[in-house]
Tab-separated table of C-alpha atoms and ligand atoms in Angstrom:
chain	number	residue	atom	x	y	z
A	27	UNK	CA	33.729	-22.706	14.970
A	28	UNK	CA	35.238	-20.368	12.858
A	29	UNK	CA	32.120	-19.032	11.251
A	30	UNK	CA	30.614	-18.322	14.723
A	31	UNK	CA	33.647	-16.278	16.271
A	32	UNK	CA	33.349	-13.907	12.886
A	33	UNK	CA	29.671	-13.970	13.359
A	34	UNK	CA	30.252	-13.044	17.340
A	35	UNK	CA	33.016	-10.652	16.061
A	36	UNK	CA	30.412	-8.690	13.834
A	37	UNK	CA	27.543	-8.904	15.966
A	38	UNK	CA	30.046	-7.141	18.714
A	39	UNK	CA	31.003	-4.150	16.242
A	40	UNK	CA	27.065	-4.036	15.584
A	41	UNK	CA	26.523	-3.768	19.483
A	42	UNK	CA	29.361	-1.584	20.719
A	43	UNK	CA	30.704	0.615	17.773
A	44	UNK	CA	27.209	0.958	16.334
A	45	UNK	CA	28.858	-0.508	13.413
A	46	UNK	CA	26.184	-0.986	9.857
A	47	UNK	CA	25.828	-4.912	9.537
A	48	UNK	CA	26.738	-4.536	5.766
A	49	UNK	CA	29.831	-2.981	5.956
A	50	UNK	CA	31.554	-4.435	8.710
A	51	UNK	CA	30.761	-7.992	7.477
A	52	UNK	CA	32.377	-6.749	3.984
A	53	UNK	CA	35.522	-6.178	6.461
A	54	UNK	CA	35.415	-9.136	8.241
A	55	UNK	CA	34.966	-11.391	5.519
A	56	UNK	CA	37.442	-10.203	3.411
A	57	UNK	CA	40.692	-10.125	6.345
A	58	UNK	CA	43.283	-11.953	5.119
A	59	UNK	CA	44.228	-13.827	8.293
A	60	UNK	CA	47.823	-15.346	7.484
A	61	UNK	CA	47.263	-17.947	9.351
A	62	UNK	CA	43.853	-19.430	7.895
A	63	UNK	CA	43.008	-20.716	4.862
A	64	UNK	CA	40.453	-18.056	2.745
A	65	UNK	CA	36.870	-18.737	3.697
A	66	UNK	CA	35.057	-20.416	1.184
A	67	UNK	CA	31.863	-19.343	-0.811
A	68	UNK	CA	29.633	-21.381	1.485
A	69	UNK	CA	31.410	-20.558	4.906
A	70	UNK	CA	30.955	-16.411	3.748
A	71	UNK	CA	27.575	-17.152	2.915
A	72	UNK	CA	26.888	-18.825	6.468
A	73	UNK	CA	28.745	-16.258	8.345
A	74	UNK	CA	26.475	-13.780	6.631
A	75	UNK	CA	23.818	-15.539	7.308
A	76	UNK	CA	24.407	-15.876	10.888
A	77	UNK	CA	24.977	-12.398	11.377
A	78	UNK	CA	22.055	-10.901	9.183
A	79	UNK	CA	19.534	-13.536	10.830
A	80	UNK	CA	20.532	-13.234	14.380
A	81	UNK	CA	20.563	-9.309	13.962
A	82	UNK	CA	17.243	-9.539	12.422
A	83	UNK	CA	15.185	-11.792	14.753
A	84	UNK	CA	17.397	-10.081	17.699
A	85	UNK	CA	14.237	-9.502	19.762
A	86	UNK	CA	12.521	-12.705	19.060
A	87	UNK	CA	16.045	-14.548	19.999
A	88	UNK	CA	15.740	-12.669	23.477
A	89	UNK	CA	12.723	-14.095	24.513
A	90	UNK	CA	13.304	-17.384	24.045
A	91	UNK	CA	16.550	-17.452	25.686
A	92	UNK	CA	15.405	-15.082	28.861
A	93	UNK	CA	12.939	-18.089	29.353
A	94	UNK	CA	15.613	-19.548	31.019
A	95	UNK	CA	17.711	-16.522	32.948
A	96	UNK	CA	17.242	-15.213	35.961
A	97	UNK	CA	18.809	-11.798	35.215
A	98	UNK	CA	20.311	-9.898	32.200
A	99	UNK	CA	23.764	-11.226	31.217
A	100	UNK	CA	26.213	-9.035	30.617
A	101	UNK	CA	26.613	-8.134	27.179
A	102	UNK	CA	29.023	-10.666	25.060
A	103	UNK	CA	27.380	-13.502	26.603
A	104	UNK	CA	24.227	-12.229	25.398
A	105	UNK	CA	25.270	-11.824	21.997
A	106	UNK	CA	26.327	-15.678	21.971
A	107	UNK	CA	23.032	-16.772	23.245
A	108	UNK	CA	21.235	-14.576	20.591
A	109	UNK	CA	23.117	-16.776	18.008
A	110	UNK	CA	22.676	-20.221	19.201
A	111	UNK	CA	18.807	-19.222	19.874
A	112	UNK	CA	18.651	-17.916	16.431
A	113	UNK	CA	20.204	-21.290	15.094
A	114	UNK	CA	17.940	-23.240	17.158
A	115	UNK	CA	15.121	-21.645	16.360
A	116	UNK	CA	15.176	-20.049	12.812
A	117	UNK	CA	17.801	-22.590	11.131
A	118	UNK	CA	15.635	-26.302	11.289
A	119	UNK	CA	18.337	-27.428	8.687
A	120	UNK	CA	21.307	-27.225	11.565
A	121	UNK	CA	21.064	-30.097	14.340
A	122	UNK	CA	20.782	-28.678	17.468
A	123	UNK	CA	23.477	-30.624	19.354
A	124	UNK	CA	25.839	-29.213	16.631
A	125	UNK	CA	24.798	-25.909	16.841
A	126	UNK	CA	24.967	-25.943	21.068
A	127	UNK	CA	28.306	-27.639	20.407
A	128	UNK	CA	29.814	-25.364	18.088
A	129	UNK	CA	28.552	-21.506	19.426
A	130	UNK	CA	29.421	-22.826	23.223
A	131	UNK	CA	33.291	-23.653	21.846
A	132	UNK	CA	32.824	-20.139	20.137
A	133	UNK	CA	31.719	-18.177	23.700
A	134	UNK	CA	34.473	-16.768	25.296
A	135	UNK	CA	35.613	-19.112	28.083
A	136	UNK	CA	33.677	-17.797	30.961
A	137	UNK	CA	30.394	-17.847	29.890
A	138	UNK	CA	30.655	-21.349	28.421
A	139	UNK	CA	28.885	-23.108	31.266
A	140	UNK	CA	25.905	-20.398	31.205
A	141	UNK	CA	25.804	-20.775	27.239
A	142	UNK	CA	26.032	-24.561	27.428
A	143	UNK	CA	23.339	-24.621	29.799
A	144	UNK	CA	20.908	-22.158	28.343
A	145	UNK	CA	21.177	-23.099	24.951
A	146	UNK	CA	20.333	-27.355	26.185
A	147	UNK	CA	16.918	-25.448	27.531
A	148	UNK	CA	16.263	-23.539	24.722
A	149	UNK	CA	16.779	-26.493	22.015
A	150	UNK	CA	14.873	-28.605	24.490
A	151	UNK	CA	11.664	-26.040	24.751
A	152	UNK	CA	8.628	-25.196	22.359
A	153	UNK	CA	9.363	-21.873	20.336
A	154	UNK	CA	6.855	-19.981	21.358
A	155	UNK	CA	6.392	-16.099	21.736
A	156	UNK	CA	3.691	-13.832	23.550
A	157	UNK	CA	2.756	-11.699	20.878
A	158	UNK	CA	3.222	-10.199	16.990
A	159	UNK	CA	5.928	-8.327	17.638
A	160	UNK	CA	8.483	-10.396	19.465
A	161	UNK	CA	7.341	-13.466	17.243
A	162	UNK	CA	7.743	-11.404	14.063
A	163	UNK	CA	10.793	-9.854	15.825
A	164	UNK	CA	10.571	-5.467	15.017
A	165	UNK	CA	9.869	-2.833	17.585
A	166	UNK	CA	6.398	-2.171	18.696
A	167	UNK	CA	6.029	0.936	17.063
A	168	UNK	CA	6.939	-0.471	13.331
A	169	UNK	CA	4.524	-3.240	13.538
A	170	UNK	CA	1.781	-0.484	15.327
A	171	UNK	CA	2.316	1.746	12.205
A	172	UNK	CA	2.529	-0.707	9.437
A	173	UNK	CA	-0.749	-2.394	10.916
A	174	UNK	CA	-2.429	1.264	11.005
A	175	UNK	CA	-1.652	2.050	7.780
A	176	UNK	CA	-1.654	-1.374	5.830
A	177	UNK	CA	-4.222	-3.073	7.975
A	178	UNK	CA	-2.662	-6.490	9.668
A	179	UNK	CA	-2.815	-8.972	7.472
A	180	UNK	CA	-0.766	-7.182	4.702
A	181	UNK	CA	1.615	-5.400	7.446
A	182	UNK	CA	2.361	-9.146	8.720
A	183	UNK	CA	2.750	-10.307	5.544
A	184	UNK	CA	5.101	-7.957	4.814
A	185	UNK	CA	7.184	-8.121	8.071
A	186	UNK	CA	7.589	-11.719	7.541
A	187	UNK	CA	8.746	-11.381	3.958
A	188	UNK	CA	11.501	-8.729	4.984
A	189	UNK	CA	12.567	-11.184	7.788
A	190	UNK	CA	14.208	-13.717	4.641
A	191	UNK	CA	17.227	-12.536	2.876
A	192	UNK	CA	16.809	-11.220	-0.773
A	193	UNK	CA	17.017	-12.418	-3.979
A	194	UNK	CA	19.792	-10.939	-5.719
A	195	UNK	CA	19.317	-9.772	-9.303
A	196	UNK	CA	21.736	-8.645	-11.393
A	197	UNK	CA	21.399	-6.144	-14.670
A	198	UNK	CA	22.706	-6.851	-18.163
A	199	UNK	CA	25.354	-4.081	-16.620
A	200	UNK	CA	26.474	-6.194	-13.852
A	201	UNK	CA	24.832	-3.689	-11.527
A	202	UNK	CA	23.160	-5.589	-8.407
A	203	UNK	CA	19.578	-4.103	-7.977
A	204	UNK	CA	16.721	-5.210	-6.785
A	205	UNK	CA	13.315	-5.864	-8.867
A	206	UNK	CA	11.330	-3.021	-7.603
A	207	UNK	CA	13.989	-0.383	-8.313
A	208	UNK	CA	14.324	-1.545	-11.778
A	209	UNK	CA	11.278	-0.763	-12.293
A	210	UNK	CA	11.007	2.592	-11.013
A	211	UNK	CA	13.518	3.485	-12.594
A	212	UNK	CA	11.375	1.733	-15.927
A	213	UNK	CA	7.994	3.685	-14.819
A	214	UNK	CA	10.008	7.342	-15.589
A	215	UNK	CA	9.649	6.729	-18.720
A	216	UNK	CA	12.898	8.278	-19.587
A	217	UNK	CA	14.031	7.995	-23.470
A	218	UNK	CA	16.557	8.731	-26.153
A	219	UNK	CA	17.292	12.343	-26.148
A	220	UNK	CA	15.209	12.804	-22.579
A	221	UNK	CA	16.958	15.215	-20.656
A	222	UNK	CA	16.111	13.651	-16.410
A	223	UNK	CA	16.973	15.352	-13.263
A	224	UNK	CA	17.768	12.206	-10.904
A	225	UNK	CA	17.220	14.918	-7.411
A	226	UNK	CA	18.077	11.944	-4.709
A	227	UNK	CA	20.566	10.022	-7.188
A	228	UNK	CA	23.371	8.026	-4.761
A	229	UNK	CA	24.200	5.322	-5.291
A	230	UNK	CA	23.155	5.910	-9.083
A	231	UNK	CA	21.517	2.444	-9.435
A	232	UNK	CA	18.167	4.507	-11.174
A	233	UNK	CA	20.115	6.941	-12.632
A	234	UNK	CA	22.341	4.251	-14.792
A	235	UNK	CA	19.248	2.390	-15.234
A	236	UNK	CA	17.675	5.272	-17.397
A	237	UNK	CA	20.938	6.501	-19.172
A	238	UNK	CA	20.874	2.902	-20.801
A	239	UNK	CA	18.020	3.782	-22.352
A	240	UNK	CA	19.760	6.710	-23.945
A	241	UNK	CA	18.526	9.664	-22.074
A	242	UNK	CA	21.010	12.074	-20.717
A	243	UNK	CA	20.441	12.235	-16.711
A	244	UNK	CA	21.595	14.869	-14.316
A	245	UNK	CA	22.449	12.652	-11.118
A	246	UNK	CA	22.746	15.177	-8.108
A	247	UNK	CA	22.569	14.226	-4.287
A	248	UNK	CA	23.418	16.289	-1.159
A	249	UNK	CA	26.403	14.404	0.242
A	250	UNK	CA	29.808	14.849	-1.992
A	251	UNK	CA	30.361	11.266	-0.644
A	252	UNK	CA	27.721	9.722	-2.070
A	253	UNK	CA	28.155	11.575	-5.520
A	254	UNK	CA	31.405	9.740	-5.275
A	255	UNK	CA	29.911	6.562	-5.518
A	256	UNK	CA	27.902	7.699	-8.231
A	257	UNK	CA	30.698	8.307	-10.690
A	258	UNK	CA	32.480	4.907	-9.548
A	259	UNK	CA	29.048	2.732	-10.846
A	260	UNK	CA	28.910	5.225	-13.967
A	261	UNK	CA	32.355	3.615	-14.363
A	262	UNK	CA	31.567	0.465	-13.201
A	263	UNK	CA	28.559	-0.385	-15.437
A	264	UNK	CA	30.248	1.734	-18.372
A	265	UNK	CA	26.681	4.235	-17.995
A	266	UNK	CA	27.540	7.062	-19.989
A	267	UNK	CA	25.185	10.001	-20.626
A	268	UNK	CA	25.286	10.442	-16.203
A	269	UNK	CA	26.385	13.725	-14.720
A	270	UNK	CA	27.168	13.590	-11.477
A	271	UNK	CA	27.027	16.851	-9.382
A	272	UNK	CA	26.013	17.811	-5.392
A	273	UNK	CA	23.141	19.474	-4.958
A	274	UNK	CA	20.428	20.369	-2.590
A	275	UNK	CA	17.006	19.335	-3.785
A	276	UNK	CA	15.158	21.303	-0.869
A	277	UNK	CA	17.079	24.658	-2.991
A	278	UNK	CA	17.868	23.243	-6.536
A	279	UNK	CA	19.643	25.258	-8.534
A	280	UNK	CA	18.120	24.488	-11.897
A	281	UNK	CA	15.772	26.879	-13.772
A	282	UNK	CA	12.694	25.946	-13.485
A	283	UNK	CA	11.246	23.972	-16.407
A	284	UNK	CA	14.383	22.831	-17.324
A	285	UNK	CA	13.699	19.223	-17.454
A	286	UNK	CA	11.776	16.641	-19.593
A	287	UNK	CA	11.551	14.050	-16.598
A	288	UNK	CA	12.654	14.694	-12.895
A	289	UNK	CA	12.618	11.490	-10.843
A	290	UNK	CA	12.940	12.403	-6.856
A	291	UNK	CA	13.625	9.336	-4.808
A	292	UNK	CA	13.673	10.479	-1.332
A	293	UNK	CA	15.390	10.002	1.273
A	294	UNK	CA	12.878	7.998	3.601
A	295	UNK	CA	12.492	5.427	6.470
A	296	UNK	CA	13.418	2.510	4.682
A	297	UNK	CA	10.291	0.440	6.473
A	298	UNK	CA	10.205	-1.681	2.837
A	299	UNK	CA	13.385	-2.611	2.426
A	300	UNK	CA	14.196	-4.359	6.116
A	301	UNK	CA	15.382	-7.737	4.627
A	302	UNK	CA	18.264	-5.703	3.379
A	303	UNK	CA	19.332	-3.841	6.492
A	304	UNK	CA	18.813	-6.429	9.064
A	305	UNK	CA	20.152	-3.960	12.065
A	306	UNK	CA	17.911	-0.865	10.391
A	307	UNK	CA	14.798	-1.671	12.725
A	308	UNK	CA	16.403	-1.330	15.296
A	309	UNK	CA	18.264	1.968	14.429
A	310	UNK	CA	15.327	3.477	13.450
A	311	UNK	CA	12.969	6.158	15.420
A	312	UNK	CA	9.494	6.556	15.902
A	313	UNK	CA	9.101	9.985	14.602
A	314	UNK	CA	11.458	8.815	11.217
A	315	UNK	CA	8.413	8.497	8.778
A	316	UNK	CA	7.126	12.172	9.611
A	317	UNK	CA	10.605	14.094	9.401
A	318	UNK	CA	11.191	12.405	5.973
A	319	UNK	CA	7.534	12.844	5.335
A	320	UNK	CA	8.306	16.732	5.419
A	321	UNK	CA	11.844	16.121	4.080
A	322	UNK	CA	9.987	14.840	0.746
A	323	UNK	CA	7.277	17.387	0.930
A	324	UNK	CA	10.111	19.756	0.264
A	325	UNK	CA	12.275	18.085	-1.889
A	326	UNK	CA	8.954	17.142	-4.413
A	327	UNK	CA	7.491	20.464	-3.970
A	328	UNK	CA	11.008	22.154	-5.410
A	329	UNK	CA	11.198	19.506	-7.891
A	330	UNK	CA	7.726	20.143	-9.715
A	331	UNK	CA	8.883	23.726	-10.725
A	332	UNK	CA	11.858	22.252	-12.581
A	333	UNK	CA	9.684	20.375	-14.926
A	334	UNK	CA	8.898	21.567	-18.364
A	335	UNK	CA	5.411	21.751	-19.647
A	336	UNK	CA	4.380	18.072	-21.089
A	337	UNK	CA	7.074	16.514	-18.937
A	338	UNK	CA	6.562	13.870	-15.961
A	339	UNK	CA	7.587	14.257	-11.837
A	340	UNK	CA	7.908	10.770	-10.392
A	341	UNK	CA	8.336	10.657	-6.858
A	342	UNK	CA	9.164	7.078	-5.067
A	343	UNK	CA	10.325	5.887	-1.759
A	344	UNK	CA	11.312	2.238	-0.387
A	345	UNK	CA	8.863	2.382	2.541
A	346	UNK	CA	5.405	1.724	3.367
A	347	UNK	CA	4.028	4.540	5.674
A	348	UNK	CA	1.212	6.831	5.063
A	349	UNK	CA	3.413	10.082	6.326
A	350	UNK	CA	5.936	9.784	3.367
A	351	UNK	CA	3.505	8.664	0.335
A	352	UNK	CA	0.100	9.708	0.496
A	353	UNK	CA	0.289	12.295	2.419
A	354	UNK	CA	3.193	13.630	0.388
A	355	UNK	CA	1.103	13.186	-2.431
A	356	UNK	CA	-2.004	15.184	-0.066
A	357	UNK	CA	0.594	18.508	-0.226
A	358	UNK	CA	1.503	18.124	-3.788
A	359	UNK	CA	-2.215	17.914	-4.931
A	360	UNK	CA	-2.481	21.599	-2.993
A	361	UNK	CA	0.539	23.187	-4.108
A	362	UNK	CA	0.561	21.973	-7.456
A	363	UNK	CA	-2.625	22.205	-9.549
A	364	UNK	CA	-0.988	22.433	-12.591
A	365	UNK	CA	0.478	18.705	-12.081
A	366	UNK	CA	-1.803	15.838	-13.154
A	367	UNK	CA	-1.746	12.542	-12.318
A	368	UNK	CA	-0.562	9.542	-14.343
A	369	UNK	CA	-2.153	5.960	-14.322
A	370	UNK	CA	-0.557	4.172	-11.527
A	371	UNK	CA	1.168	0.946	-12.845
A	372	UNK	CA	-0.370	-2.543	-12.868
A	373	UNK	CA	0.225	-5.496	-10.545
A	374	UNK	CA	1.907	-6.665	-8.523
A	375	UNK	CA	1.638	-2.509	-7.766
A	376	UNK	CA	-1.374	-2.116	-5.714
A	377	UNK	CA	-3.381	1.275	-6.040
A	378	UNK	CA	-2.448	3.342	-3.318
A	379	UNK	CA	-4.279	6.369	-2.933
A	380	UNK	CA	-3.819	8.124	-6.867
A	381	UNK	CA	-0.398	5.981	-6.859
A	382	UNK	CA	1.104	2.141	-6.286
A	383	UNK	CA	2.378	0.092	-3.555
A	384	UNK	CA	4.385	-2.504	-4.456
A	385	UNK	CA	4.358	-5.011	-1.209
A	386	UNK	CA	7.511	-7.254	-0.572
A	387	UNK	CA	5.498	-10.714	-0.161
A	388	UNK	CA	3.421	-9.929	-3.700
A	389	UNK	CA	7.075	-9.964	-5.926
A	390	UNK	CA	9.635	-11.200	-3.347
A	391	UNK	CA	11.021	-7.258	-3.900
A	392	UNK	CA	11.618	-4.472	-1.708
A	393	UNK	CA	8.669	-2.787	-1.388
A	394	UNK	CA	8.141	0.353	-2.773
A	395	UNK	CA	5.807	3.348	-3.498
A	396	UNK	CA	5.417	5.518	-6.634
A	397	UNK	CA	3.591	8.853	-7.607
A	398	UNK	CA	3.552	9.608	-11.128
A	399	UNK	CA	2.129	13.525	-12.714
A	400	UNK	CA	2.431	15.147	-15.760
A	401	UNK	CA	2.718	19.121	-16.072
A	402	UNK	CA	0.247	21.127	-18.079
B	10	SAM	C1	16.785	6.506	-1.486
B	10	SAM	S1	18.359	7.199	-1.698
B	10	SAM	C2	18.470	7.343	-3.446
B	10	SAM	C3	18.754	6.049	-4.167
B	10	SAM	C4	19.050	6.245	-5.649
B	10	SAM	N1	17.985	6.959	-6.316
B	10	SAM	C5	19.312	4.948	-6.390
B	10	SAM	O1	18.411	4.412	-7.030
B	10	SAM	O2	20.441	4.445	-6.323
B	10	SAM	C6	18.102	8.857	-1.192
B	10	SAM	C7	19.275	9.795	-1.404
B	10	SAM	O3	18.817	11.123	-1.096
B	10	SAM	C8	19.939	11.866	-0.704
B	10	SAM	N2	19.476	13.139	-0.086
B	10	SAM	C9	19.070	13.353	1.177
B	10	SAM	N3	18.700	14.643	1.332
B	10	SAM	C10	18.859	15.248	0.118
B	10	SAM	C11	18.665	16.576	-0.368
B	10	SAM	N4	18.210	17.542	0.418
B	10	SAM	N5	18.957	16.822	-1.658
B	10	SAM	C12	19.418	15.857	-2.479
B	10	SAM	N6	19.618	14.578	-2.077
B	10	SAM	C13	19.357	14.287	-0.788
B	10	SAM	C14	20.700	10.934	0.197
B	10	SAM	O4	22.049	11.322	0.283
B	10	SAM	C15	20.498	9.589	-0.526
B	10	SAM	O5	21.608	9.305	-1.345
């Protein structure tokens, strides 16, 4: 019972404050309550996934419960229902007369007879849904664009894959990062006595990634805060060879050619890396992919004049749209005949257009997109 009142605890921060799923589960979990013993390993790990599931398949959860309600509850009572359907329905392991049980003793008193009796209907019913989005649980317009611009059986494949937690994968550093950034970060190239411009660097995970491999990397991002956090996994991971500084990459203020390798990983939409931001679909606007579309247009366009003659402009994102890959790529092609393109990597990338796509279901990754050039 425990578990579910954090669970119903975070899922209400998510709700009212607007709260990031992440970070106030970090909180929650790690309250010292005097008068509890610590939660244990498995307990954090069930609260998480509670939270991060029911957050996730949110819209899916809906439907099945408003089967059985004859108007919108109000909202804590919702919230409860979205966790026992999400038990029910996505957690086979769980028994559903425990699971009823358990979240109705976790509702707040008054809605226990409404959550008692819509949950008993629920567990009793087939789980069944009217169409690919509620089933697959994202807002119309993500599954419309990732369908338009993957085609549907990769774009479903893909939505299903982010719906399941991630691996986790640690570096010989102790630095948590997924697969797919590794090797981004591996596809610069960068070497011993490389000097890199890292242009979107926060939280540094490529940035200490290709300072291990002895090149010397200028880590600058926009927001001081985020440099911050920058320094702290220089120090955490004992990178050295890392300079951390704020800067603008839409007005850099390098001189131009003054870089071997210049890696810009732009800000974007995040549409490939879901599984790890349960509550970012539903954050997320339709017009997202073509403002950071243009945001990376400008960012990669000021980038290519700070590479030297010989050296290599990677540009990468963690989503999967059209209007922040290829049709970056479209601009660069225009404004920048002197850059040629490199050999996309080999699988599990996919070609995509004169780069790669790596999907989430083809590596269990993040999925990702790279451009590579090299200036005459
Ligand atoms: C995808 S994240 C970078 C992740 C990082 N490369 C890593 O591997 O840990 C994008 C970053 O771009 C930064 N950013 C956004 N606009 C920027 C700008 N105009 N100039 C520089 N950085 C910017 C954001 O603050 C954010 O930290």
């Amino acid at each position: 019972m425990r578990t579910r009142r954090l669970a119903l605890e975070a899922l209400a921060r998510i709700d009212e404050d607007g709260a990031y799923a992440n970070l106030v589960l970090a909180g929650l979990l790690d309250r010292v309550d005097p008068d509890a013993p610590p939660l244990s390993a498995r307990d954090r790990g069930f609260v998480t996934d509670l939270v991060y599931g029911t957050e996730r398949m949110r819209r899916a959860c809906d439907h099945l419960v408003d089967r059985f309600l004859s108007s919108d509850p109000p909202a804590a009572a919702r919230r409860v229902l979205r966790l026992g359907a999400y038990q029910l329905a996505f957690r086979p392991d769980l028994p559903d007369y425990a699971v009823v049980a358990s979240t109705v003793s976790a509702a707040p008193k008054r809605f226990r007879g409404l959550v008692n009796a819509v949950l008993r209907r629920v567990a009793a019913a087939p789980v069944e849904f009217p169409d690919t989005p509620t089933r697959l649980s994202y807002p119309d317009w993500i599954v419309d664009r990732l369908v338009s611009d993957l085609g549907e059986l990769d774009a479903v494949a893909a939505m299903e894959t982010m719906n399941r937690p991630p691996r986790v994968h640690r570096r010989a550093d102790g630095y948590v990062q997924d697969l797919a950034s590794q090797w981004v970060a591996a596809l610069v190239g960068a070497t011993d006595g490389d000097l890199v411009l890292d242009v979107c660097a926060a939280p540094g995970g490529k940035a200490t990634a290709m300072a291990a491999n002895g090149a010397t990397v200028i880590a600058s991002d926009l927001q001081p805060g985020r440099v911050g956090l920058i320094s702290a996994n220089c120090l955490a991971t004992g990178a050295d060879g890392v300079v951390a500084v704020v800067a603008d990459g839409t007005a850099p203020p390098w001189r131009p050619g003054s870089f071997d390798r210049v890696l810009v990983d732009a800000p974007c939409s995040g549409l490939g890396v879901l599984r790890r931001r349960p509550d970012a679909r539903w954050r997320l606007d339709a017009d997202a992919p073509e403002r950071l579309g243009a945001l990376a247009i400008q960012l990669v366009d000021a980038a290519a004049q700070l590479v030297a003659p010989g050296g290599t402009l990677v540009f990468s994102v963690c989503t999967l749209t059209a209007a922040e890959t290829t049709a970056v790529d479209d601009r660069l092609a225009v404004a920048h005949p002197e850059l040629d393109v490199l050999d996309p990597p080999e699988a599990p990338w996919r070609p995509w257009g004169p780069g790669a796509m790596l999907l989430p279901q083809d590596a269990d990754t993040d999925g990702m997109c790279i451009f590579r050039y090299r200036r005459r």
